[in-house]
Amino acid sequence: MADVARTAGVSVATVSKVVNGRYGVSQSTLERVQGVIAQLGYEASLGARSLRSSRTNVLGILVAEFEPFSTELLKGASSAVGATGYELLAYSGGGGHADVGWERRYLSRLSGTLIDGAIIVTPTVVEAVPGIPVVAVDPHAGPSGLPTVDADSFAGAVTATEHLLGLGHRRVGFLGGRPDLESARERERGFRHAMAAAGVDVDETLVRNGGYRPETAAAPARDLLDRAQRPTAVFAANDLSAIELVKVAQDLGLDVPGDVSVIGFDNVPESALCTPSLTTITQPLQRMGAEALHLLVDLVAGREREPHLRLPTELVVRASTAPPAV
């Protein structure tokens, strides 16, 4: 502010009046100071802004790490924020191995002085939290205390499994996600439901936990494929696990989909770029981010909304699935 005052040839008090929209500044001085502000790129700090008005006009999106799932959500929230009058702050404080309760630490650092509300991606804790409005995207335990946005994991898993069964596969493996996440449990439930509805028994030796991450999926993927009686198709509970499974298959000299078909879940950009391109179930991730942003804006404004929004999923057929070899 002192730099603006010096460059414009006015007092710091005059600059403060201009910045805060107060009376007592002539039109010519106002225009000169605004020109210098634009020239120097001056912006009041978020902390100072909140002290003056108790609001920052900034919303936060808090993630354990920036990986494909959360990045797509962030794109959606970012595209939606422009028309709201808010700015968006993306924050990750602990990397991919944040422990249970990470979102409370993040909120304590940012709420009150930096953000007016927060979107938390896959939080481990979903009880209502004091201080600022919060929306949870795909919470670990499913919808409960906080307003939530997620996708229909059960229906998507049924669709994925029915796609493999419809191609003629009967020896179908399942590479599951993290058992502490409701979405992972719903995808396994959908897989088992579709198999039972088709009258096909699940071979429990072909059900493995891949943990949703490439590094945790590699060993169980190899266990599924490096055997005499391997599955002819595998449903992996997310795209990153499915892509890792394809890599393992190729390392073992197997053709995808000639020797084994693979289907994933999420439809992150990487799924279309791998070789072969991955058949998957679309979660509308960018729409989920946008819907969470709109829900949060309404909460901050005190407008009542249905607190839990579940969006549909859809099959995307690409090159990684085919009928089983005769």
mmCIF file of N, CA, C and O in Angstrom, residues 25-114:
data_model
loop_
_atom_site.group_PDB
_atom_site.id
_atom_site.type_symbol
_atom_site.label_atom_id
_atom_site.label_comp_id
_atom_site.label_asym_id
_atom_site.label_seq_id
_atom_site.Cartn_x
_atom_site.Cartn_y
_atom_site.Cartn_z
ATOM 1 N N VAL A 25 -12.532 10.679 -1.688
ATOM 2 C CA VAL A 25 -11.469 10.702 -2.688
ATOM 3 C C VAL A 25 -12.054 11.250 -3.986
ATOM 4 O O VAL A 25 -13.105 10.772 -4.455
ATOM 5 N N SER A 26 -11.408 12.257 -4.569
ATOM 6 C CA SER A 26 -11.904 12.839 -5.817
ATOM 7 C C SER A 26 -11.817 11.819 -6.949
ATOM 8 O O SER A 26 -11.036 10.862 -6.889
ATOM 9 N N GLN A 27 -12.601 12.052 -7.990
ATOM 10 C CA GLN A 27 -12.629 11.118 -9.109
ATOM 11 C C GLN A 27 -11.269 11.006 -9.786
ATOM 12 O O GLN A 27 -10.820 9.906 -10.139
ATOM 13 N N SER A 28 -10.577 12.121 -9.949
ATOM 14 C CA SER A 28 -9.266 12.087 -10.613
ATOM 15 C C SER A 28 -8.241 11.322 -9.773
ATOM 16 O O SER A 28 -7.439 10.539 -10.303
ATOM 17 N N THR A 29 -8.285 11.536 -8.451
ATOM 18 C CA THR A 29 -7.365 10.801 -7.569
ATOM 19 C C THR A 29 -7.708 9.320 -7.554
ATOM 20 O O THR A 29 -6.822 8.453 -7.575
ATOM 21 N N LEU A 30 -9.014 9.034 -7.522
ATOM 22 C CA LEU A 30 -9.464 7.637 -7.543
ATOM 23 C C LEU A 30 -8.927 6.925 -8.783
ATOM 24 O O LEU A 30 -8.359 5.820 -8.691
ATOM 25 N N GLU A 31 -9.055 7.559 -9.944
ATOM 26 C CA GLU A 31 -8.598 6.934 -11.183
ATOM 27 C C GLU A 31 -7.084 6.778 -11.203
ATOM 28 O O GLU A 31 -6.562 5.778 -11.694
ATOM 29 N N ARG A 32 -6.358 7.782 -10.650
ATOM 30 C CA ARG A 32 -4.892 7.689 -10.624
ATOM 31 C C ARG A 32 -4.436 6.544 -9.721
ATOM 32 O O ARG A 32 -3.556 5.753 -10.100
ATOM 33 N N VAL A 33 -5.052 6.435 -8.561
ATOM 34 C CA VAL A 33 -4.668 5.375 -7.632
ATOM 35 C C VAL A 33 -5.035 4.003 -8.214
ATOM 36 O O VAL A 33 -4.249 3.050 -8.123
ATOM 37 N N GLN A 34 -6.203 3.895 -8.824
ATOM 38 C CA GLN A 34 -6.595 2.618 -9.428
ATOM 39 C C GLN A 34 -5.649 2.224 -10.563
ATOM 40 O O GLN A 34 -5.337 1.048 -10.742
ATOM 41 N N GLY A 35 -5.188 3.220 -11.307
ATOM 42 C CA GLY A 35 -4.222 2.937 -12.367
ATOM 43 C C GLY A 35 -2.918 2.402 -11.817
ATOM 44 O O GLY A 35 -2.319 1.463 -12.375
ATOM 45 N N VAL A 36 -2.438 2.984 -10.714
ATOM 46 C CA VAL A 36 -1.194 2.510 -10.086
ATOM 47 C C VAL A 36 -1.398 1.105 -9.507
ATOM 48 O O VAL A 36 -0.503 0.249 -9.603
ATOM 49 N N ILE A 37 -2.562 0.863 -8.899
ATOM 50 C CA ILE A 37 -2.862 -0.469 -8.357
ATOM 51 C C ILE A 37 -2.769 -1.511 -9.468
ATOM 52 O O ILE A 37 -2.170 -2.577 -9.303
ATOM 53 N N ALA A 38 -3.362 -1.196 -10.620
ATOM 54 C CA ALA A 38 -3.303 -2.130 -11.746
ATOM 55 C C ALA A 38 -1.881 -2.291 -12.250
ATOM 56 O O ALA A 38 -1.434 -3.401 -12.579
ATOM 57 N N GLN A 39 -1.137 -1.181 -12.299
ATOM 58 C CA GLN A 39 0.243 -1.215 -12.796
ATOM 59 C C GLN A 39 1.148 -2.060 -11.898
ATOM 60 O O GLN A 39 1.957 -2.853 -12.376
ATOM 61 N N LEU A 40 0.981 -1.921 -10.594
ATOM 62 C CA LEU A 40 1.859 -2.619 -9.652
ATOM 63 C C LEU A 40 1.329 -4.007 -9.279
ATOM 64 O O LEU A 40 2.040 -4.784 -8.648
ATOM 65 N N GLY A 41 0.082 -4.311 -9.667
ATOM 66 C CA GLY A 41 -0.488 -5.615 -9.314
ATOM 67 C C GLY A 41 -0.758 -5.733 -7.825
ATOM 68 O O GLY A 41 -0.663 -6.823 -7.255
ATOM 69 N N TYR A 42 -1.136 -4.631 -7.179
ATOM 70 C CA TYR A 42 -1.378 -4.652 -5.735
ATOM 71 C C TYR A 42 -2.633 -5.443 -5.412
ATOM 72 O O TYR A 42 -3.644 -5.353 -6.096
ATOM 73 N N GLU A 43 -2.576 -6.233 -4.361
ATOM 74 C CA GLU A 43 -3.741 -6.957 -3.850
ATOM 75 C C GLU A 43 -3.628 -7.043 -2.339
ATOM 76 O O GLU A 43 -2.576 -7.430 -1.818
ATOM 77 N N ALA A 44 -4.696 -6.657 -1.631
ATOM 78 C CA ALA A 44 -4.694 -6.783 -0.173
ATOM 79 C C ALA A 44 -4.598 -8.250 0.210
ATOM 80 O O ALA A 44 -5.137 -9.119 -0.468
ATOM 81 N N SER A 45 -3.896 -8.567 1.280
ATOM 82 C CA SER A 45 -3.763 -9.957 1.706
ATOM 83 C C SER A 45 -5.101 -10.511 2.141
ATOM 84 O O SER A 45 -5.996 -9.787 2.588
ATOM 85 N N LEU A 46 -5.271 -11.838 1.989
ATOM 86 C CA LEU A 46 -6.521 -12.465 2.406
ATOM 87 C C LEU A 46 -6.766 -12.265 3.895
ATOM 88 O O LEU A 46 -7.891 -12.058 4.333
ATOM 89 N N GLY A 47 -5.691 -12.334 4.680
ATOM 90 C CA GLY A 47 -5.842 -12.161 6.121
ATOM 91 C C GLY A 47 -6.346 -10.770 6.464
ATOM 92 O O GLY A 47 -7.255 -10.593 7.276
ATOM 93 N N ALA A 48 -5.766 -9.751 5.813
ATOM 94 C CA ALA A 48 -6.209 -8.384 6.069
ATOM 95 C C ALA A 48 -7.642 -8.186 5.602
ATOM 96 O O ALA A 48 -8.445 -7.523 6.250
ATOM 97 N N ARG A 49 -7.986 -8.787 4.466
ATOM 98 C CA ARG A 49 -9.340 -8.656 3.949
ATOM 99 C C ARG A 49 -10.343 -9.254 4.930
ATOM 100 O O ARG A 49 -11.403 -8.691 5.186
ATOM 101 N N SER A 50 -10.013 -10.397 5.507
ATOM 102 C CA SER A 50 -10.949 -11.045 6.421
ATOM 103 C C SER A 50 -11.078 -10.271 7.724
ATOM 104 O O SER A 50 -12.143 -10.244 8.334
ATOM 105 N N LEU A 51 -10.005 -9.621 8.173
ATOM 106 C CA LEU A 51 -10.073 -8.831 9.389
ATOM 107 C C LEU A 51 -11.007 -7.638 9.221
ATOM 108 O O LEU A 51 -11.697 -7.231 10.147
ATOM 109 N N ARG A 52 -11.037 -7.067 8.001
ATOM 110 C CA ARG A 52 -11.894 -5.920 7.765
ATOM 111 C C ARG A 52 -13.359 -6.306 7.640
ATOM 112 O O ARG A 52 -14.242 -5.595 8.124
ATOM 113 N N SER A 53 -13.644 -7.440 6.986
ATOM 114 C CA SER A 53 -15.031 -7.733 6.644
ATOM 115 C C SER A 53 -15.548 -9.052 7.198
ATOM 116 O O SER A 53 -16.727 -9.354 7.047
ATOM 117 N N SER A 54 -14.684 -9.849 7.837
ATOM 118 C CA SER A 54 -14.979 -11.205 8.323
ATOM 119 C C SER A 54 -15.229 -12.167 7.178
ATOM 120 O O SER A 54 -15.624 -13.304 7.395
ATOM 121 N N ARG A 55 -15.010 -11.752 5.926
ATOM 122 C CA ARG A 55 -15.130 -12.618 4.750
ATOM 123 C C ARG A 55 -13.911 -12.427 3.858
ATOM 124 O O ARG A 55 -13.336 -11.340 3.782
ATOM 125 N N THR A 56 -13.515 -13.494 3.168
ATOM 126 C CA THR A 56 -12.389 -13.405 2.236
ATOM 127 C C THR A 56 -12.824 -13.517 0.785
ATOM 128 O O THR A 56 -12.054 -13.217 -0.117
ATOM 129 N N ASN A 57 -14.071 -13.996 0.547
ATOM 130 C CA ASN A 57 -14.552 -14.301 -0.802
ATOM 131 C C ASN A 57 -13.670 -15.333 -1.494
ATOM 132 O O ASN A 57 -13.507 -15.303 -2.716
ATOM 133 N N VAL A 58 -13.095 -16.229 -0.695
ATOM 134 C CA VAL A 58 -12.281 -17.323 -1.217
ATOM 135 C C VAL A 58 -12.853 -18.632 -0.683
ATOM 136 O O VAL A 58 -13.173 -18.740 0.500
ATOM 137 N N LEU A 59 -12.996 -19.622 -1.559
ATOM 138 C CA LEU A 59 -13.407 -20.962 -1.171
ATOM 139 C C LEU A 59 -12.229 -21.904 -1.351
ATOM 140 O O LEU A 59 -11.440 -21.757 -2.283
ATOM 141 N N GLY A 60 -12.098 -22.877 -0.462
ATOM 142 C CA GLY A 60 -10.987 -23.813 -0.527
ATOM 143 C C GLY A 60 -11.431 -25.169 -1.050
ATOM 144 O O GLY A 60 -12.570 -25.586 -0.828
ATOM 145 N N ILE A 61 -10.533 -25.849 -1.768
ATOM 146 C CA ILE A 61 -10.733 -27.259 -2.103
ATOM 147 C C ILE A 61 -9.533 -28.007 -1.548
ATOM 148 O O ILE A 61 -8.390 -27.742 -1.917
ATOM 149 N N LEU A 62 -9.768 -28.883 -0.585
ATOM 150 C CA LEU A 62 -8.715 -29.510 0.206
ATOM 151 C C LEU A 62 -8.607 -30.986 -0.172
ATOM 152 O O LEU A 62 -9.604 -31.705 -0.163
ATOM 153 N N VAL A 63 -7.401 -31.407 -0.505
ATOM 154 C CA VAL A 63 -7.177 -32.786 -0.945
ATOM 155 C C VAL A 63 -5.986 -33.370 -0.211
ATOM 156 O O VAL A 63 -5.075 -32.644 0.220
ATOM 157 N N ALA A 64 -5.976 -34.699 -0.072
ATOM 158 C CA ALA A 64 -4.819 -35.354 0.522
ATOM 159 C C ALA A 64 -3.610 -35.259 -0.402
ATOM 160 O O ALA A 64 -2.477 -35.118 0.051
ATOM 161 N N GLU A 65 -3.854 -35.330 -1.719
ATOM 162 C CA GLU A 65 -2.797 -35.183 -2.711
ATOM 163 C C GLU A 65 -3.426 -34.807 -4.050
ATOM 164 O O GLU A 65 -4.616 -35.025 -4.276
ATOM 165 N N PHE A 66 -2.615 -34.239 -4.932
ATOM 166 C CA PHE A 66 -3.076 -33.922 -6.276
ATOM 167 C C PHE A 66 -2.768 -35.106 -7.187
ATOM 168 O O PHE A 66 -1.649 -35.270 -7.654
ATOM 169 N N GLU A 67 -3.766 -35.967 -7.383
ATOM 170 C CA GLU A 67 -3.654 -37.125 -8.273
ATOM 171 C C GLU A 67 -4.802 -37.026 -9.276
ATOM 172 O O GLU A 67 -5.582 -36.074 -9.230
ATOM 173 N N PRO A 68 -4.901 -37.948 -10.263
ATOM 174 C CA PRO A 68 -5.872 -37.748 -11.341
ATOM 175 C C PRO A 68 -7.312 -37.527 -10.885
ATOM 176 O O PRO A 68 -8.016 -36.677 -11.440
ATOM 177 N N PHE A 69 -7.769 -38.271 -9.883
ATOM 178 C CA PHE A 69 -9.150 -38.128 -9.408
ATOM 179 C C PHE A 69 -9.397 -36.719 -8.882
ATOM 180 O O PHE A 69 -10.315 -36.018 -9.328
ATOM 181 N N SER A 70 -8.571 -36.257 -7.942
ATOM 182 C CA SER A 70 -8.787 -34.942 -7.342
ATOM 183 C C SER A 70 -8.519 -33.818 -8.343
ATOM 184 O O SER A 70 -9.161 -32.766 -8.281
ATOM 185 N N THR A 71 -7.603 -34.039 -9.278
ATOM 186 C CA THR A 71 -7.313 -33.011 -10.276
ATOM 187 C C THR A 71 -8.508 -32.770 -11.181
ATOM 188 O O THR A 71 -8.823 -31.622 -11.531
ATOM 189 N N GLU A 72 -9.215 -33.839 -11.567
ATOM 190 C CA GLU A 72 -10.414 -33.671 -12.385
ATOM 191 C C GLU A 72 -11.514 -32.943 -11.607
ATOM 192 O O GLU A 72 -12.216 -32.083 -12.155
ATOM 193 N N LEU A 73 -11.670 -33.257 -10.333
ATOM 194 C CA LEU A 73 -12.632 -32.535 -9.501
ATOM 195 C C LEU A 73 -12.279 -31.054 -9.432
ATOM 196 O O LEU A 73 -13.148 -30.175 -9.512
ATOM 197 N N LEU A 74 -10.988 -30.770 -9.287
ATOM 198 C CA LEU A 74 -10.524 -29.384 -9.206
ATOM 199 C C LEU A 74 -10.828 -28.633 -10.499
ATOM 200 O O LEU A 74 -11.222 -27.465 -10.468
ATOM 201 N N LYS A 75 -10.652 -29.297 -11.641
ATOM 202 C CA LYS A 75 -10.987 -28.654 -12.920
ATOM 203 C C LYS A 75 -12.453 -28.240 -12.944
ATOM 204 O O LYS A 75 -12.803 -27.144 -13.399
ATOM 205 N N GLY A 76 -13.323 -29.126 -12.466
ATOM 206 C CA GLY A 76 -14.746 -28.816 -12.454
ATOM 207 C C GLY A 76 -15.077 -27.655 -11.531
ATOM 208 O O GLY A 76 -15.856 -26.763 -11.893
ATOM 209 N N ALA A 77 -14.495 -27.659 -10.333
ATOM 210 C CA ALA A 77 -14.738 -26.567 -9.392
ATOM 211 C C ALA A 77 -14.205 -25.253 -9.937
ATOM 212 O O ALA A 77 -14.841 -24.200 -9.817
ATOM 213 N N SER A 78 -13.036 -25.313 -10.572
ATOM 214 C CA SER A 78 -12.423 -24.110 -11.134
ATOM 215 C C SER A 78 -13.274 -23.522 -12.250
ATOM 216 O O SER A 78 -13.427 -22.301 -12.358
ATOM 217 N N SER A 79 -13.849 -24.388 -13.084
ATOM 218 C CA SER A 79 -14.682 -23.889 -14.182
ATOM 219 C C SER A 79 -15.972 -23.252 -13.669
ATOM 220 O O SER A 79 -16.542 -22.378 -14.326
ATOM 221 N N ALA A 80 -16.434 -23.692 -12.517
ATOM 222 C CA ALA A 80 -17.696 -23.194 -11.976
ATOM 223 C C ALA A 80 -17.546 -21.943 -11.128
ATOM 224 O O ALA A 80 -18.520 -21.218 -10.922
ATOM 225 N N VAL A 81 -16.355 -21.676 -10.631
ATOM 226 C CA VAL A 81 -16.214 -20.601 -9.641
ATOM 227 C C VAL A 81 -16.287 -19.217 -10.274
ATOM 228 O O VAL A 81 -16.642 -18.237 -9.611
ATOM 229 N N GLY A 82 -15.969 -19.110 -11.563
ATOM 230 C CA GLY A 82 -15.879 -17.795 -12.197
ATOM 231 C C GLY A 82 -17.142 -16.973 -12.102
ATOM 232 O O GLY A 82 -17.082 -15.749 -11.944
ATOM 233 N N ALA A 83 -18.301 -17.606 -12.191
ATOM 234 C CA ALA A 83 -19.563 -16.876 -12.188
ATOM 235 C C ALA A 83 -20.093 -16.592 -10.786
ATOM 236 O O ALA A 83 -21.163 -15.988 -10.647
ATOM 237 N N THR A 84 -19.362 -17.004 -9.756
ATOM 238 C CA THR A 84 -19.888 -16.892 -8.396
ATOM 239 C C THR A 84 -19.401 -15.656 -7.643
ATOM 240 O O THR A 84 -19.948 -15.334 -6.592
ATOM 241 N N GLY A 85 -18.350 -14.994 -8.134
ATOM 242 C CA GLY A 85 -17.764 -13.886 -7.385
ATOM 243 C C GLY A 85 -16.747 -14.320 -6.358
ATOM 244 O O GLY A 85 -16.169 -13.478 -5.664
ATOM 245 N N TYR A 86 -16.500 -15.631 -6.248
ATOM 246 C CA TYR A 86 -15.501 -16.157 -5.326
ATOM 247 C C TYR A 86 -14.210 -16.501 -6.072
ATOM 248 O O TYR A 86 -14.201 -16.693 -7.290
ATOM 249 N N GLU A 87 -13.136 -16.588 -5.328
ATOM 250 C CA GLU A 87 -11.887 -17.152 -5.820
ATOM 251 C C GLU A 87 -11.746 -18.553 -5.219
ATOM 252 O O GLU A 87 -12.416 -18.898 -4.250
ATOM 253 N N LEU A 88 -10.858 -19.360 -5.808
ATOM 254 C CA LEU A 88 -10.698 -20.742 -5.368
ATOM 255 C C LEU A 88 -9.254 -20.998 -4.958
ATOM 256 O O LEU A 88 -8.328 -20.684 -5.705
ATOM 257 N N LEU A 89 -9.070 -21.564 -3.775
ATOM 258 C CA LEU A 89 -7.761 -21.927 -3.262
ATOM 259 C C LEU A 89 -7.670 -23.447 -3.162
ATOM 260 O O LEU A 89 -8.466 -24.078 -2.469
ATOM 261 N N ALA A 90 -6.739 -24.060 -3.882
ATOM 262 C CA ALA A 90 -6.517 -25.509 -3.802
ATOM 263 C C ALA A 90 -5.369 -25.767 -2.832
ATOM 264 O O ALA A 90 -4.310 -25.144 -2.932
ATOM 265 N N TYR A 91 -5.567 -26.717 -1.921
ATOM 266 C CA TYR A 91 -4.588 -26.919 -0.846
ATOM 267 C C TYR A 91 -4.386 -28.396 -0.565
ATOM 268 O O TYR A 91 -5.340 -29.152 -0.417
ATOM 269 N N SER A 92 -3.140 -28.806 -0.518
ATOM 270 C CA SER A 92 -2.764 -30.145 -0.076
ATOM 271 C C SER A 92 -1.638 -30.000 0.936
ATOM 272 O O SER A 92 -0.626 -29.364 0.646
ATOM 273 N N GLY A 93 -1.829 -30.574 2.096
ATOM 274 C CA GLY A 93 -0.849 -30.353 3.149
ATOM 275 C C GLY A 93 0.015 -31.536 3.504
ATOM 276 O O GLY A 93 1.022 -31.370 4.192
ATOM 277 N N GLY A 94 -0.348 -32.774 3.046
ATOM 278 C CA GLY A 94 0.383 -33.909 3.565
ATOM 279 C C GLY A 94 0.784 -34.965 2.577
ATOM 280 O O GLY A 94 1.344 -35.987 2.958
ATOM 281 N N GLY A 95 0.485 -34.769 1.293
ATOM 282 C CA GLY A 95 0.857 -35.789 0.318
ATOM 283 C C GLY A 95 -0.074 -36.975 0.356
ATOM 284 O O GLY A 95 -1.127 -36.964 0.988
ATOM 285 N N GLY A 96 0.314 -38.046 -0.321
ATOM 286 C CA GLY A 96 -0.565 -39.178 -0.537
ATOM 287 C C GLY A 96 -0.768 -40.075 0.661
ATOM 288 O O GLY A 96 -1.563 -41.004 0.590
ATOM 289 N N HIS A 97 -0.072 -39.852 1.754
ATOM 290 C CA HIS A 97 -0.190 -40.764 2.894
ATOM 291 C C HIS A 97 -0.729 -40.037 4.122
ATOM 292 O O HIS A 97 -0.374 -40.364 5.253
ATOM 293 N N ALA A 98 -1.567 -39.022 3.871
ATOM 294 C CA ALA A 98 -2.179 -38.309 4.991
ATOM 295 C C ALA A 98 -3.008 -39.283 5.823
ATOM 296 O O ALA A 98 -3.726 -40.123 5.296
ATOM 297 N N ASP A 99 -2.895 -39.155 7.152
ATOM 298 C CA ASP A 99 -3.576 -40.122 8.010
ATOM 299 C C ASP A 99 -5.001 -39.681 8.304
ATOM 300 O O ASP A 99 -5.456 -38.627 7.845
ATOM 301 N N VAL A 100 -5.718 -40.507 9.053
ATOM 302 C CA VAL A 100 -7.099 -40.202 9.401
ATOM 303 C C VAL A 100 -7.162 -38.881 10.156
ATOM 304 O O VAL A 100 -6.389 -38.642 11.081
ATOM 305 N N GLY A 101 -8.078 -38.020 9.745
ATOM 306 C CA GLY A 101 -8.237 -36.724 10.385
ATOM 307 C C GLY A 101 -7.478 -35.595 9.720
ATOM 308 O O GLY A 101 -7.485 -34.470 10.233
ATOM 309 N N TRP A 102 -6.852 -35.854 8.571
ATOM 310 C CA TRP A 102 -6.067 -34.808 7.907
ATOM 311 C C TRP A 102 -6.903 -33.573 7.592
ATOM 312 O O TRP A 102 -6.411 -32.442 7.674
ATOM 313 N N GLU A 103 -8.195 -33.791 7.245
ATOM 314 C CA GLU A 103 -9.013 -32.651 6.834
ATOM 315 C C GLU A 103 -9.245 -31.682 7.978
ATOM 316 O O GLU A 103 -9.357 -30.481 7.766
ATOM 317 N N ARG A 104 -9.271 -32.165 9.225
ATOM 318 C CA ARG A 104 -9.452 -31.244 10.357
ATOM 319 C C ARG A 104 -8.235 -30.333 10.512
ATOM 320 O O ARG A 104 -8.371 -29.144 10.814
ATOM 321 N N ARG A 105 -7.044 -30.891 10.317
ATOM 322 C CA ARG A 105 -5.837 -30.054 10.396
ATOM 323 C C ARG A 105 -5.830 -29.011 9.286
ATOM 324 O O ARG A 105 -5.494 -27.842 9.519
ATOM 325 N N TYR A 106 -6.192 -29.438 8.084
ATOM 326 C CA TYR A 106 -6.216 -28.491 6.966
ATOM 327 C C TYR A 106 -7.207 -27.368 7.225
ATOM 328 O O TYR A 106 -6.915 -26.188 7.000
ATOM 329 N N LEU A 107 -8.398 -27.735 7.709
ATOM 330 C CA LEU A 107 -9.415 -26.717 7.977
ATOM 331 C C LEU A 107 -8.975 -25.747 9.065
ATOM 332 O O LEU A 107 -9.230 -24.547 8.981
ATOM 333 N N SER A 108 -8.307 -26.260 10.092
ATOM 334 C CA SER A 108 -7.881 -25.378 11.179
ATOM 335 C C SER A 108 -6.857 -24.354 10.699
ATOM 336 O O SER A 108 -6.784 -23.244 11.219
ATOM 337 N N ARG A 109 -6.063 -24.724 9.676
ATOM 338 C CA ARG A 109 -5.068 -23.789 9.146
ATOM 339 C C ARG A 109 -5.686 -22.715 8.257
ATOM 340 O O ARG A 109 -5.178 -21.599 8.189
ATOM 341 N N LEU A 110 -6.775 -23.062 7.557
ATOM 342 C CA LEU A 110 -7.282 -22.186 6.515
ATOM 343 C C LEU A 110 -8.566 -21.457 6.873
ATOM 344 O O LEU A 110 -8.819 -20.368 6.351
ATOM 345 N N SER A 111 -9.396 -22.046 7.740
ATOM 346 C CA SER A 111 -10.703 -21.445 8.002
ATOM 347 C C SER A 111 -10.566 -20.213 8.875
ATOM 348 O O SER A 111 -9.648 -20.088 9.672
ATOM 349 N N GLY A 112 -11.506 -19.289 8.678
ATOM 350 C CA GLY A 112 -11.545 -18.093 9.516
ATOM 351 C C GLY A 112 -10.800 -16.923 8.932
ATOM 352 O O GLY A 112 -11.300 -15.802 8.947
ATOM 353 N N THR A 113 -9.587 -17.141 8.402
ATOM 354 C CA THR A 113 -8.813 -16.022 7.876
ATOM 355 C C THR A 113 -8.500 -16.135 6.392
ATOM 356 O O THR A 113 -8.214 -15.131 5.747
ATOM 357 N N LEU A 114 -8.546 -17.346 5.815
ATOM 358 C CA LEU A 114 -8.192 -17.503 4.404
ATOM 359 C C LEU A 114 -9.355 -17.944 3.527
ATOM 360 O O LEU A 114 -9.395 -17.600 2.357
#
